[in-house]
Tab-separated table of N, CA, C and O in Angstrom:
chain	number	residue	atom	x	y	z
A	1205	UNK	N	-5.360	-7.388	-4.819
A	1205	UNK	CA	-6.344	-6.323	-4.810
A	1205	UNK	C	-7.427	-6.541	-5.863
A	1205	UNK	O	-8.516	-6.019	-5.715
A	1206	UNK	N	-7.113	-7.287	-6.888
A	1206	UNK	CA	-8.076	-7.467	-7.978
A	1206	UNK	C	-8.938	-8.712	-7.820
A	1206	UNK	O	-9.915	-8.862	-8.546
A	1207	UNK	N	-8.589	-9.585	-6.885
A	1207	UNK	CA	-9.391	-10.802	-6.731
A	1207	UNK	C	-10.741	-10.442	-6.115
A	1207	UNK	O	-10.850	-9.537	-5.295
A	1208	UNK	N	-11.763	-11.133	-6.530
A	1208	UNK	CA	-13.096	-10.897	-6.010
A	1208	UNK	C	-13.864	-9.805	-6.733
A	1208	UNK	O	-15.019	-9.549	-6.410
A	1209	UNK	N	-13.247	-9.157	-7.698
A	1209	UNK	CA	-13.942	-8.110	-8.456
A	1209	UNK	C	-14.603	-8.758	-9.672
A	1209	UNK	O	-13.967	-9.504	-10.402
A	1210	UNK	N	-15.891	-8.492	-9.866
A	1210	UNK	CA	-16.605	-8.998	-11.033
A	1210	UNK	C	-16.367	-8.031	-12.191
A	1210	UNK	O	-17.086	-7.051	-12.367
A	1211	UNK	N	-15.333	-8.304	-12.978
A	1211	UNK	CA	-14.943	-7.394	-14.046
A	1211	UNK	C	-15.942	-7.355	-15.189
A	1211	UNK	O	-15.858	-6.479	-16.039
A	1212	UNK	N	-16.892	-8.253	-15.201
A	1212	UNK	CA	-17.932	-8.205	-16.224
A	1212	UNK	C	-18.864	-7.013	-15.982
A	1212	UNK	O	-19.581	-6.598	-16.876
A	1213	UNK	N	-18.816	-6.479	-14.758
A	1213	UNK	CA	-19.658	-5.331	-14.396
A	1213	UNK	C	-18.861	-4.027	-14.388
A	1213	UNK	O	-19.383	-2.985	-14.021
A	1214	UNK	N	-17.599	-4.081	-14.799
A	1214	UNK	CA	-16.706	-2.925	-14.712
A	1214	UNK	C	-16.366	-2.407	-16.104
A	1214	UNK	O	-16.015	-3.178	-16.993
A	1215	UNK	N	-16.455	-1.112	-16.277
A	1215	UNK	CA	-16.006	-0.465	-17.508
A	1215	UNK	C	-15.003	0.637	-17.185
A	1215	UNK	O	-13.878	0.609	-17.630
A	1216	UNK	N	-15.411	1.613	-16.375
A	1216	UNK	CA	-14.544	2.750	-16.082
A	1216	UNK	C	-13.828	2.552	-14.748
A	1216	UNK	O	-14.438	2.202	-13.746
A	1217	UNK	N	-12.509	2.811	-14.765
A	1217	UNK	CA	-11.657	2.575	-13.603
A	1217	UNK	C	-10.771	3.797	-13.387
A	1217	UNK	O	-10.233	4.360	-14.334
A	1218	UNK	N	-10.599	4.170	-12.124
A	1218	UNK	CA	-9.666	5.230	-11.765
A	1218	UNK	C	-8.584	4.658	-10.869
A	1218	UNK	O	-8.885	3.948	-9.906
A	1219	UNK	N	-7.330	4.959	-11.199
A	1219	UNK	CA	-6.190	4.617	-10.354
A	1219	UNK	C	-5.568	5.931	-9.925
A	1219	UNK	O	-4.807	6.546	-10.659
A	1220	UNK	N	-5.906	6.424	-8.711
A	1220	UNK	CA	-5.541	7.786	-8.311
A	1220	UNK	C	-4.125	7.990	-7.790
A	1220	UNK	O	-3.730	9.120	-7.556
A	1221	UNK	N	-3.386	6.950	-7.578
A	1221	UNK	CA	-1.983	7.062	-7.152
A	1221	UNK	C	-1.200	6.059	-7.974
A	1221	UNK	O	-0.673	5.080	-7.465
A	1222	UNK	N	-1.142	6.303	-9.257
A	1222	UNK	CA	-0.736	5.273	-10.217
A	1222	UNK	C	0.733	4.868	-10.140
A	1222	UNK	O	1.087	3.790	-10.603
A	1223	UNK	N	1.580	5.713	-9.596
A	1223	UNK	CA	2.995	5.351	-9.539
A	1223	UNK	C	3.536	5.079	-10.925
A	1223	UNK	O	3.321	5.849	-11.855
A	1224	UNK	N	4.200	3.946	-11.088
A	1224	UNK	CA	4.716	3.586	-12.413
A	1224	UNK	C	3.748	2.694	-13.181
A	1224	UNK	O	4.069	2.212	-14.255
A	1225	UNK	N	2.556	2.478	-12.629
A	1225	UNK	CA	1.515	1.787	-13.374
A	1225	UNK	C	1.368	0.309	-13.082
A	1225	UNK	O	0.790	-0.414	-13.889
A	1226	UNK	N	1.849	-0.158	-11.937
A	1226	UNK	CA	1.767	-1.591	-11.632
A	1226	UNK	C	0.327	-2.109	-11.595
A	1226	UNK	O	0.037	-3.177	-12.134
A	1227	UNK	N	-0.573	-1.370	-10.975
A	1227	UNK	CA	-1.977	-1.813	-10.909
A	1227	UNK	C	-2.594	-1.782	-12.299
A	1227	UNK	O	-3.304	-2.712	-12.699
A	1228	UNK	N	-2.303	-0.751	-13.068
A	1228	UNK	CA	-2.849	-0.658	-14.428
A	1228	UNK	C	-2.279	-1.787	-15.292
A	1228	UNK	O	-3.001	-2.361	-16.106
A	1229	UNK	N	-1.005	-2.128	-15.094
A	1229	UNK	CA	-0.423	-3.265	-15.817
A	1229	UNK	C	-1.236	-4.533	-15.559
A	1229	UNK	O	-1.547	-5.285	-16.484
A	1230	UNK	N	-1.594	-4.762	-14.292
A	1230	UNK	CA	-2.391	-5.950	-13.933
A	1230	UNK	C	-3.789	-5.867	-14.545
A	1230	UNK	O	-4.339	-6.885	-14.968
A	1231	UNK	N	-4.362	-4.680	-14.591
A	1231	UNK	CA	-5.681	-4.519	-15.213
A	1231	UNK	C	-5.620	-4.833	-16.701
A	1231	UNK	O	-6.541	-5.451	-17.247
A	1232	UNK	N	-4.548	-4.436	-17.357
A	1232	UNK	CA	-4.379	-4.739	-18.784
A	1232	UNK	C	-4.256	-6.245	-19.001
A	1232	UNK	O	-4.807	-6.790	-19.969
A	1233	UNK	N	-3.544	-6.934	-18.111
A	1233	UNK	CA	-3.451	-8.397	-18.209
A	1233	UNK	C	-4.814	-9.044	-17.978
A	1233	UNK	O	-5.159	-10.034	-18.621
A	1234	UNK	N	-5.598	-8.461	-17.064
A	1234	UNK	CA	-6.945	-8.967	-16.798
A	1234	UNK	C	-7.822	-8.804	-18.030
A	1234	UNK	O	-8.614	-9.675	-18.364
A	1235	UNK	N	-7.669	-7.686	-18.754
A	1235	UNK	CA	-8.390	-7.466	-20.012
A	1235	UNK	C	-8.100	-8.598	-20.993
A	1235	UNK	O	-9.012	-9.159	-21.592
A	1236	UNK	N	-6.827	-8.888	-21.163
A	1236	UNK	CA	-6.420	-9.950	-22.094
A	1236	UNK	C	-6.992	-11.292	-21.678
A	1236	UNK	O	-7.478	-12.062	-22.508
A	1237	UNK	N	-6.922	-11.584	-20.374
A	1237	UNK	CA	-7.402	-12.864	-19.861
A	1237	UNK	C	-8.901	-13.038	-20.076
A	1237	UNK	O	-9.367	-14.118	-20.438
A	1238	UNK	N	-9.660	-11.976	-19.870
A	1238	UNK	CA	-11.118	-12.046	-19.983
A	1238	UNK	C	-11.616	-11.999	-21.425
A	1238	UNK	O	-12.711	-12.469	-21.718
A	1239	UNK	N	-10.811	-11.439	-22.303
A	1239	UNK	CA	-11.246	-11.282	-23.694
A	1239	UNK	C	-11.289	-12.623	-24.418
A	1239	UNK	O	-10.452	-13.486	-24.208
A	1240	UNK	N	-12.303	-12.755	-25.251
A	1240	UNK	CA	-12.451	-13.950	-26.076
A	1240	UNK	C	-12.624	-13.502	-27.531
A	1240	UNK	O	-12.671	-12.309	-27.821
A	1241	UNK	N	-12.755	-14.450	-28.405
A	1241	UNK	CA	-12.989	-14.092	-29.807
A	1241	UNK	C	-14.379	-13.472	-29.997
A	1241	UNK	O	-14.638	-12.802	-30.977
A	1242	UNK	N	-15.268	-13.686	-29.023
A	1242	UNK	CA	-16.624	-13.156	-29.113
A	1242	UNK	C	-16.773	-11.799	-28.435
A	1242	UNK	O	-17.620	-11.002	-28.788
A	1243	UNK	N	-15.968	-11.559	-27.416
A	1243	UNK	CA	-16.105	-10.317	-26.653
A	1243	UNK	C	-14.730	-9.820	-26.221
A	1243	UNK	O	-14.000	-10.514	-25.544
A	1244	UNK	N	-14.412	-8.593	-26.628
A	1244	UNK	CA	-13.127	-7.975	-26.273
A	1244	UNK	C	-13.351	-7.010	-25.117
A	1244	UNK	O	-14.182	-6.114	-25.202
A	1245	UNK	N	-12.656	-7.224	-24.014
A	1245	UNK	CA	-12.712	-6.291	-22.894
A	1245	UNK	C	-11.761	-5.134	-23.161
A	1245	UNK	O	-10.646	-5.334	-23.635
A	1246	UNK	N	-12.224	-3.934	-22.873
A	1246	UNK	CA	-11.406	-2.740	-23.045
A	1246	UNK	C	-11.789	-1.756	-21.949
A	1246	UNK	O	-12.672	-0.931	-22.125
A	1247	UNK	N	-11.132	-1.871	-20.797
A	1247	UNK	CA	-11.450	-1.007	-19.670
A	1247	UNK	C	-11.080	0.440	-19.979
A	1247	UNK	O	-10.079	0.712	-20.625
A	1248	UNK	N	-11.901	1.345	-19.521
A	1248	UNK	CA	-11.657	2.784	-19.632
A	1248	UNK	C	-10.926	3.207	-18.358
A	1248	UNK	O	-11.552	3.438	-17.325
A	1249	UNK	N	-9.588	3.280	-18.420
A	1249	UNK	CA	-8.772	3.501	-17.225
A	1249	UNK	C	-8.171	4.901	-17.245
A	1249	UNK	O	-7.517	5.294	-18.200
A	1250	UNK	N	-8.399	5.639	-16.160
A	1250	UNK	CA	-7.779	6.943	-15.951
A	1250	UNK	C	-6.762	6.821	-14.818
A	1250	UNK	O	-7.007	6.117	-13.835
A	1251	UNK	N	-5.643	7.527	-14.966
A	1251	UNK	CA	-4.585	7.526	-13.957
A	1251	UNK	C	-4.349	8.940	-13.443
A	1251	UNK	O	-4.483	9.905	-14.187
A	1252	UNK	N	-3.961	9.000	-12.177
A	1252	UNK	CA	-3.531	10.251	-11.571
A	1252	UNK	C	-2.200	9.972	-10.892
A	1252	UNK	O	-2.047	8.955	-10.207
A	1253	UNK	N	-1.238	10.864	-11.098
A	1253	UNK	CA	0.078	10.712	-10.469
A	1253	UNK	C	0.708	12.089	-10.312
A	1253	UNK	O	0.705	12.885	-11.242
A	1254	UNK	N	1.262	12.353	-9.124
A	1254	UNK	CA	1.854	13.666	-8.848
A	1254	UNK	C	3.324	13.750	-9.241
A	1254	UNK	O	3.791	14.824	-9.630
A	1255	UNK	N	4.046	12.660	-9.172
A	1255	UNK	CA	5.485	12.668	-9.458
A	1255	UNK	C	5.720	12.762	-10.973
A	1255	UNK	O	5.251	11.907	-11.729
A	1256	UNK	N	6.437	13.786	-11.408
A	1256	UNK	CA	6.626	13.998	-12.849
A	1256	UNK	C	7.417	12.865	-13.503
A	1256	UNK	O	7.146	12.525	-14.651
A	1257	UNK	N	8.386	12.287	-12.802
A	1257	UNK	CA	9.128	11.159	-13.372
A	1257	UNK	C	8.208	9.963	-13.615
A	1257	UNK	O	8.292	9.302	-14.652
A	1258	UNK	N	7.328	9.695	-12.647
A	1258	UNK	CA	6.386	8.586	-12.801
A	1258	UNK	C	5.335	8.898	-13.868
A	1258	UNK	O	4.869	7.998	-14.567
A	1259	UNK	N	4.987	10.175	-14.022
A	1259	UNK	CA	4.066	10.573	-15.088
A	1259	UNK	C	4.643	10.206	-16.452
A	1259	UNK	O	3.924	9.729	-17.326
A	1260	UNK	N	5.934	10.427	-16.623
A	1260	UNK	CA	6.592	10.086	-17.887
A	1260	UNK	C	6.543	8.582	-18.149
A	1260	UNK	O	6.352	8.158	-19.293
A	1261	UNK	N	6.706	7.789	-17.101
A	1261	UNK	CA	6.618	6.331	-17.251
A	1261	UNK	C	5.210	5.942	-17.688
A	1261	UNK	O	5.029	5.131	-18.601
A	1262	UNK	N	4.197	6.520	-17.047
A	1262	UNK	CA	2.804	6.215	-17.408
A	1262	UNK	C	2.512	6.606	-18.852
A	1262	UNK	O	1.891	5.843	-19.599
A	1263	UNK	N	2.962	7.783	-19.242
A	1263	UNK	CA	2.750	8.234	-20.622
A	1263	UNK	C	3.497	7.347	-21.609
A	1263	UNK	O	2.997	7.078	-22.707
A	1264	UNK	N	4.682	6.877	-21.218
A	1264	UNK	CA	5.440	5.966	-22.068
A	1264	UNK	C	4.730	4.632	-22.285
A	1264	UNK	O	4.924	3.978	-23.301
A	1265	UNK	N	3.901	4.246	-21.330
A	1265	UNK	CA	3.093	3.024	-21.462
A	1265	UNK	C	1.757	3.302	-22.141
A	1265	UNK	O	0.905	2.416	-22.232
A	1266	UNK	N	1.560	4.537	-22.593
A	1266	UNK	CA	0.316	4.977	-23.221
A	1266	UNK	C	-0.891	4.880	-22.282
A	1266	UNK	O	-2.008	4.612	-22.724
A	1267	UNK	N	-0.660	5.119	-20.999
A	1267	UNK	CA	-1.753	5.163	-20.035
A	1267	UNK	C	-2.262	6.594	-19.947
A	1267	UNK	O	-1.492	7.541	-20.017
A	1268	UNK	N	-3.579	6.731	-19.800
A	1268	UNK	CA	-4.210	8.047	-19.791
A	1268	UNK	C	-4.015	8.710	-18.424
A	1268	UNK	O	-4.553	8.263	-17.417
A	1269	UNK	N	-3.266	9.781	-18.403
A	1269	UNK	CA	-3.024	10.568	-17.204
A	1269	UNK	C	-3.994	11.749	-17.230
A	1269	UNK	O	-3.942	12.574	-18.140
A	1270	UNK	N	-4.895	11.827	-16.240
A	1270	UNK	CA	-5.948	12.845	-16.280
A	1270	UNK	C	-5.717	14.003	-15.306
A	1270	UNK	O	-6.358	15.037	-15.425
A	1271	UNK	N	-4.821	13.808	-14.347
A	1271	UNK	CA	-4.560	14.871	-13.376
A	1271	UNK	C	-3.288	14.539	-12.615
A	1271	UNK	O	-2.784	13.419	-12.695
A	1272	UNK	N	-2.812	15.527	-11.832
A	1272	UNK	CA	-1.569	15.303	-11.105
A	1272	UNK	C	-1.744	15.265	-9.586
A	1272	UNK	O	-0.769	15.107	-8.863
A	1273	UNK	N	-2.962	15.429	-9.083
A	1273	UNK	CA	-3.199	15.384	-7.640
A	1273	UNK	C	-4.626	14.906	-7.379
A	1273	UNK	O	-5.582	15.632	-7.651
A	1274	UNK	N	-4.755	13.717	-6.856
A	1274	UNK	CA	-6.079	13.143	-6.619
A	1274	UNK	C	-6.896	13.997	-5.660
A	1274	UNK	O	-8.110	14.137	-5.824
A	1275	UNK	N	-6.247	14.582	-4.679
A	1275	UNK	CA	-6.980	15.345	-3.670
A	1275	UNK	C	-7.613	16.614	-4.233
A	1275	UNK	O	-8.557	17.145	-3.645
A	1276	UNK	N	-7.138	17.081	-5.376
A	1276	UNK	CA	-7.745	18.252	-6.018
A	1276	UNK	C	-8.495	17.877	-7.299
A	1276	UNK	O	-9.029	18.752	-7.974
A	1277	UNK	N	-8.552	16.606	-7.623
A	1277	UNK	CA	-9.206	16.139	-8.845
A	1277	UNK	C	-10.712	16.321	-8.725
A	1277	UNK	O	-11.335	15.877	-7.756
A	1278	UNK	N	-11.294	17.002	-9.696
A	1278	UNK	CA	-12.729	17.246	-9.701
A	1278	UNK	C	-13.252	16.885	-11.086
A	1278	UNK	O	-12.828	17.480	-12.081
A	1279	UNK	N	-14.132	15.937	-11.151
A	1279	UNK	CA	-14.660	15.486	-12.426
A	1279	UNK	C	-16.122	15.097	-12.280
A	1279	UNK	O	-16.573	14.749	-11.187
A	1280	UNK	N	-16.820	15.150	-13.377
A	1280	UNK	CA	-18.197	14.647	-13.406
A	1280	UNK	C	-18.232	13.212	-13.919
A	1280	UNK	O	-19.287	12.587	-13.927
A	1281	UNK	N	-17.080	12.706	-14.349
A	1281	UNK	CA	-17.020	11.334	-14.838
A	1281	UNK	C	-17.339	10.379	-13.693
A	1281	UNK	O	-16.878	10.566	-12.574
A	1282	UNK	N	-18.119	9.367	-13.992
A	1282	UNK	CA	-18.465	8.364	-12.992
A	1282	UNK	C	-17.624	7.121	-13.229
A	1282	UNK	O	-17.544	6.618	-14.346
A	1283	UNK	N	-16.990	6.644	-12.166
A	1283	UNK	CA	-16.147	5.454	-12.237
A	1283	UNK	C	-16.871	4.279	-11.600
A	1283	UNK	O	-17.450	4.403	-10.518
A	1284	UNK	N	-16.815	3.139	-12.291
A	1284	UNK	CA	-17.393	1.926	-11.713
A	1284	UNK	C	-16.599	1.484	-10.490
A	1284	UNK	O	-17.165	0.944	-9.544
A	1285	UNK	N	-15.288	1.728	-10.531
A	1285	UNK	CA	-14.429	1.332	-9.415
A	1285	UNK	C	-13.193	2.222	-9.358
A	1285	UNK	O	-12.685	2.650	-10.394
A	1286	UNK	N	-12.777	2.516	-8.146
A	1286	UNK	CA	-11.493	3.173	-7.897
A	1286	UNK	C	-10.608	2.133	-7.226
A	1286	UNK	O	-10.984	1.581	-6.185
A	1287	UNK	N	-9.469	1.859	-7.841
A	1287	UNK	CA	-8.518	0.900	-7.275
A	1287	UNK	C	-7.276	1.693	-6.905
A	1287	UNK	O	-6.649	2.306	-7.773
A	1288	UNK	N	-6.930	1.667	-5.605
A	1288	UNK	CA	-5.880	2.563	-5.161
A	1288	UNK	C	-4.971	1.981	-4.096
A	1288	UNK	O	-5.405	1.200	-3.264
A	1289	UNK	N	-3.719	2.384	-4.182
A	1289	UNK	CA	-2.714	2.136	-3.159
A	1289	UNK	C	-2.110	3.498	-2.838
A	1289	UNK	O	-1.060	3.858	-3.349
A	1290	UNK	N	-2.815	4.278	-1.992
A	1290	UNK	CA	-2.385	5.660	-1.757
A	1290	UNK	C	-1.123	5.727	-0.910
A	1290	UNK	O	-0.783	4.766	-0.219
A	1291	UNK	N	-0.457	6.879	-0.934
A	1291	UNK	CA	0.696	7.054	-0.055
A	1291	UNK	C	0.247	6.909	1.402
A	1291	UNK	O	-0.774	7.469	1.792
A	1292	UNK	N	0.986	6.141	2.180
A	1292	UNK	CA	0.583	5.911	3.568
A	1292	UNK	C	0.596	7.201	4.384
A	1292	UNK	O	-0.100	7.316	5.381
A	1293	UNK	N	1.367	8.187	3.957
A	1293	UNK	CA	1.466	9.442	4.709
A	1293	UNK	C	0.141	10.199	4.761
A	1293	UNK	O	-0.119	10.916	5.720
A	1294	UNK	N	-0.691	10.052	3.742
A	1294	UNK	CA	-2.008	10.701	3.764
A	1294	UNK	C	-3.068	9.791	3.152
A	1294	UNK	O	-3.953	10.248	2.440
A	1295	UNK	N	-2.978	8.520	3.476
A	1295	UNK	CA	-3.932	7.542	2.958
A	1295	UNK	C	-5.360	7.828	3.355
A	1295	UNK	O	-6.287	7.613	2.577
A	1296	UNK	N	-5.551	8.338	4.582
A	1296	UNK	CA	-6.920	8.622	5.027
A	1296	UNK	C	-7.555	9.708	4.159
A	1296	UNK	O	-8.733	9.612	3.804
A	1297	UNK	N	-6.785	10.730	3.791
A	1297	UNK	CA	-7.317	11.786	2.925
A	1297	UNK	C	-7.688	11.227	1.559
A	1297	UNK	O	-8.704	11.599	0.984
A	1298	UNK	N	-6.869	10.318	1.037
A	1298	UNK	CA	-7.157	9.718	-0.259
A	1298	UNK	C	-8.416	8.852	-0.193
A	1298	UNK	O	-9.244	8.877	-1.098
A	1299	UNK	N	-8.545	8.090	0.881
A	1299	UNK	CA	-9.738	7.249	1.014
A	1299	UNK	C	-10.991	8.105	1.146
A	1299	UNK	O	-12.021	7.813	0.518
A	1300	UNK	N	-10.928	9.171	1.925
A	1300	UNK	CA	-12.085	10.064	2.061
A	1300	UNK	C	-12.441	10.716	0.724
A	1300	UNK	O	-13.613	10.851	0.391
A	1301	UNK	N	-11.427	11.098	-0.053
A	1301	UNK	CA	-11.665	11.664	-1.385
A	1301	UNK	C	-12.317	10.625	-2.300
A	1301	UNK	O	-13.235	10.946	-3.069
A	1302	UNK	N	-11.861	9.380	-2.230
A	1302	UNK	CA	-12.462	8.317	-3.040
A	1302	UNK	C	-13.923	8.106	-2.651
A	1302	UNK	O	-14.787	7.941	-3.520
A	1303	UNK	N	-14.208	8.113	-1.352
A	1303	UNK	CA	-15.594	7.959	-0.894
A	1303	UNK	C	-16.466	9.114	-1.403
A	1303	UNK	O	-17.591	8.904	-1.846
A	1304	UNK	N	-15.926	10.321	-1.368
A	1304	UNK	CA	-16.650	11.484	-1.882
A	1304	UNK	C	-16.902	11.348	-3.386
A	1304	UNK	O	-18.000	11.610	-3.872
A	1305	UNK	N	-15.884	10.918	-4.117
A	1305	UNK	CA	-15.999	10.766	-5.567
A	1305	UNK	C	-17.059	9.726	-5.923
A	1305	UNK	O	-17.851	9.927	-6.842
A	1306	UNK	N	-17.093	8.634	-5.189
A	1306	UNK	CA	-18.026	7.555	-5.501
A	1306	UNK	C	-19.417	7.790	-4.919
A	1306	UNK	O	-20.344	7.060	-5.265
A	1307	UNK	N	-19.578	8.776	-4.079
A	1307	UNK	CA	-20.892	9.015	-3.464
A	1307	UNK	C	-21.949	9.412	-4.488
A	1307	UNK	O	-23.137	9.202	-4.269
A	1308	UNK	N	-21.521	9.967	-5.620
A	1308	UNK	CA	-22.479	10.392	-6.647
A	1308	UNK	C	-23.147	9.214	-7.355
A	1308	UNK	O	-24.319	9.256	-7.672
A	1309	UNK	N	-22.352	8.170	-7.633
A	1309	UNK	CA	-22.916	7.074	-8.433
A	1309	UNK	C	-22.864	5.729	-7.734
A	1309	UNK	O	-23.342	4.745	-8.270
A	1310	UNK	N	-22.277	5.666	-6.560
A	1310	UNK	CA	-22.255	4.406	-5.820
A	1310	UNK	C	-21.239	3.407	-6.325
A	1310	UNK	O	-21.361	2.222	-6.066
A	1311	UNK	N	-20.218	3.854	-7.050
A	1311	UNK	CA	-19.190	2.954	-7.528
A	1311	UNK	C	-18.388	2.354	-6.385
A	1311	UNK	O	-18.433	2.828	-5.252
A	1312	UNK	N	-17.633	1.320	-6.676
A	1312	UNK	CA	-16.863	0.579	-5.678
A	1312	UNK	C	-15.492	1.208	-5.464
A	1312	UNK	O	-15.008	1.985	-6.285
A	1313	UNK	N	-14.876	0.836	-4.337
A	1313	UNK	CA	-13.517	1.268	-4.009
A	1313	UNK	C	-12.746	0.068	-3.491
A	1313	UNK	O	-13.232	-0.658	-2.621
A	1314	UNK	N	-11.554	-0.129	-4.026
A	1314	UNK	CA	-10.604	-1.094	-3.474
A	1314	UNK	C	-9.393	-0.268	-3.074
A	1314	UNK	O	-8.790	0.404	-3.906
A	1315	UNK	N	-9.056	-0.307	-1.780
A	1315	UNK	CA	-7.994	0.549	-1.263
A	1315	UNK	C	-7.065	-0.247	-0.367
A	1315	UNK	O	-7.506	-0.857	0.601
A	1316	UNK	N	-5.780	-0.233	-0.695
A	1316	UNK	CA	-4.753	-0.824	0.155
A	1316	UNK	C	-4.290	0.283	1.094
A	1316	UNK	O	-3.645	1.232	0.664
A	1317	UNK	N	-4.676	0.174	2.367
A	1317	UNK	CA	-4.445	1.252	3.318
A	1317	UNK	C	-3.667	0.728	4.515
A	1317	UNK	O	-3.917	-0.386	4.990
A	1318	UNK	N	-2.752	1.523	5.026
A	1318	UNK	CA	-1.982	1.191	6.210
A	1318	UNK	C	-2.949	0.983	7.376
A	1318	UNK	O	-3.768	1.851	7.679
A	1319	UNK	N	-2.861	-0.142	8.065
A	1319	UNK	CA	-3.770	-0.447	9.167
A	1319	UNK	C	-3.681	0.588	10.281
A	1319	UNK	O	-4.677	0.879	10.949
A	1320	UNK	N	-2.511	1.176	10.483
A	1320	UNK	CA	-2.361	2.192	11.528
A	1320	UNK	C	-3.224	3.420	11.252
A	1320	UNK	O	-3.641	4.107	12.172
A	1321	UNK	N	-3.497	3.679	9.988
A	1321	UNK	CA	-4.370	4.800	9.641
A	1321	UNK	C	-5.749	4.594	10.243
A	1321	UNK	O	-6.372	5.520	10.749
A	1322	UNK	N	-6.229	3.362	10.213
A	1322	UNK	CA	-7.550	3.067	10.743
A	1322	UNK	C	-7.538	2.967	12.260
A	1322	UNK	O	-8.519	3.288	12.930
A	1323	UNK	N	-6.429	2.505	12.833
A	1323	UNK	CA	-6.331	2.345	14.290
A	1323	UNK	C	-6.088	3.663	15.020
A	1323	UNK	O	-6.352	3.773	16.208
A	1324	UNK	N	-5.580	4.653	14.315
A	1324	UNK	CA	-5.248	5.936	14.914
A	1324	UNK	C	-6.513	6.597	15.449
A	1324	UNK	O	-7.470	6.820	14.724
A	1325	UNK	N	-6.503	6.933	16.743
A	1325	UNK	CA	-7.689	7.523	17.376
A	1325	UNK	C	-8.037	8.894	16.806
A	1325	UNK	O	-9.170	9.347	16.939
A	1326	UNK	N	-7.072	9.552	16.174
A	1326	UNK	CA	-7.310	10.891	15.644
A	1326	UNK	C	-7.827	10.864	14.199
A	1326	UNK	O	-8.085	11.907	13.630
A	1327	UNK	N	-7.972	9.678	13.630
A	1327	UNK	CA	-8.431	9.562	12.257
A	1327	UNK	C	-9.945	9.377	12.221
A	1327	UNK	O	-10.472	8.471	12.856
A	1328	UNK	N	-10.622	10.272	11.533
A	1328	UNK	CA	-12.074	10.126	11.379
A	1328	UNK	C	-12.368	8.988	10.429
A	1328	UNK	O	-13.376	8.384	10.461
């Protein structure tokens, strides 16, 4: 999911279905890889997670948890990119919310979505 992203153009990132933080873990490794003695990368990463057990895991990793439900998340913060692996049960709603969130500033979206969601004739 992270290949092909020009991280030199990325500062603020939202992970709206963070789970136990696997995507954020990879982003932190990407920070280390890109950082040099001349320039330190430090992504501004916000996480959203509804499951309280997973919230505790994220907090234990010192990841910033900003809300507990992406579908009700309302912010004026502008994200350069939203990187998400939403629950397949309502992935279309999550993708539509991400599109709405990014419509203000034109930020990017990377979304791992169940192909059946897109093939379903009832899905807008």
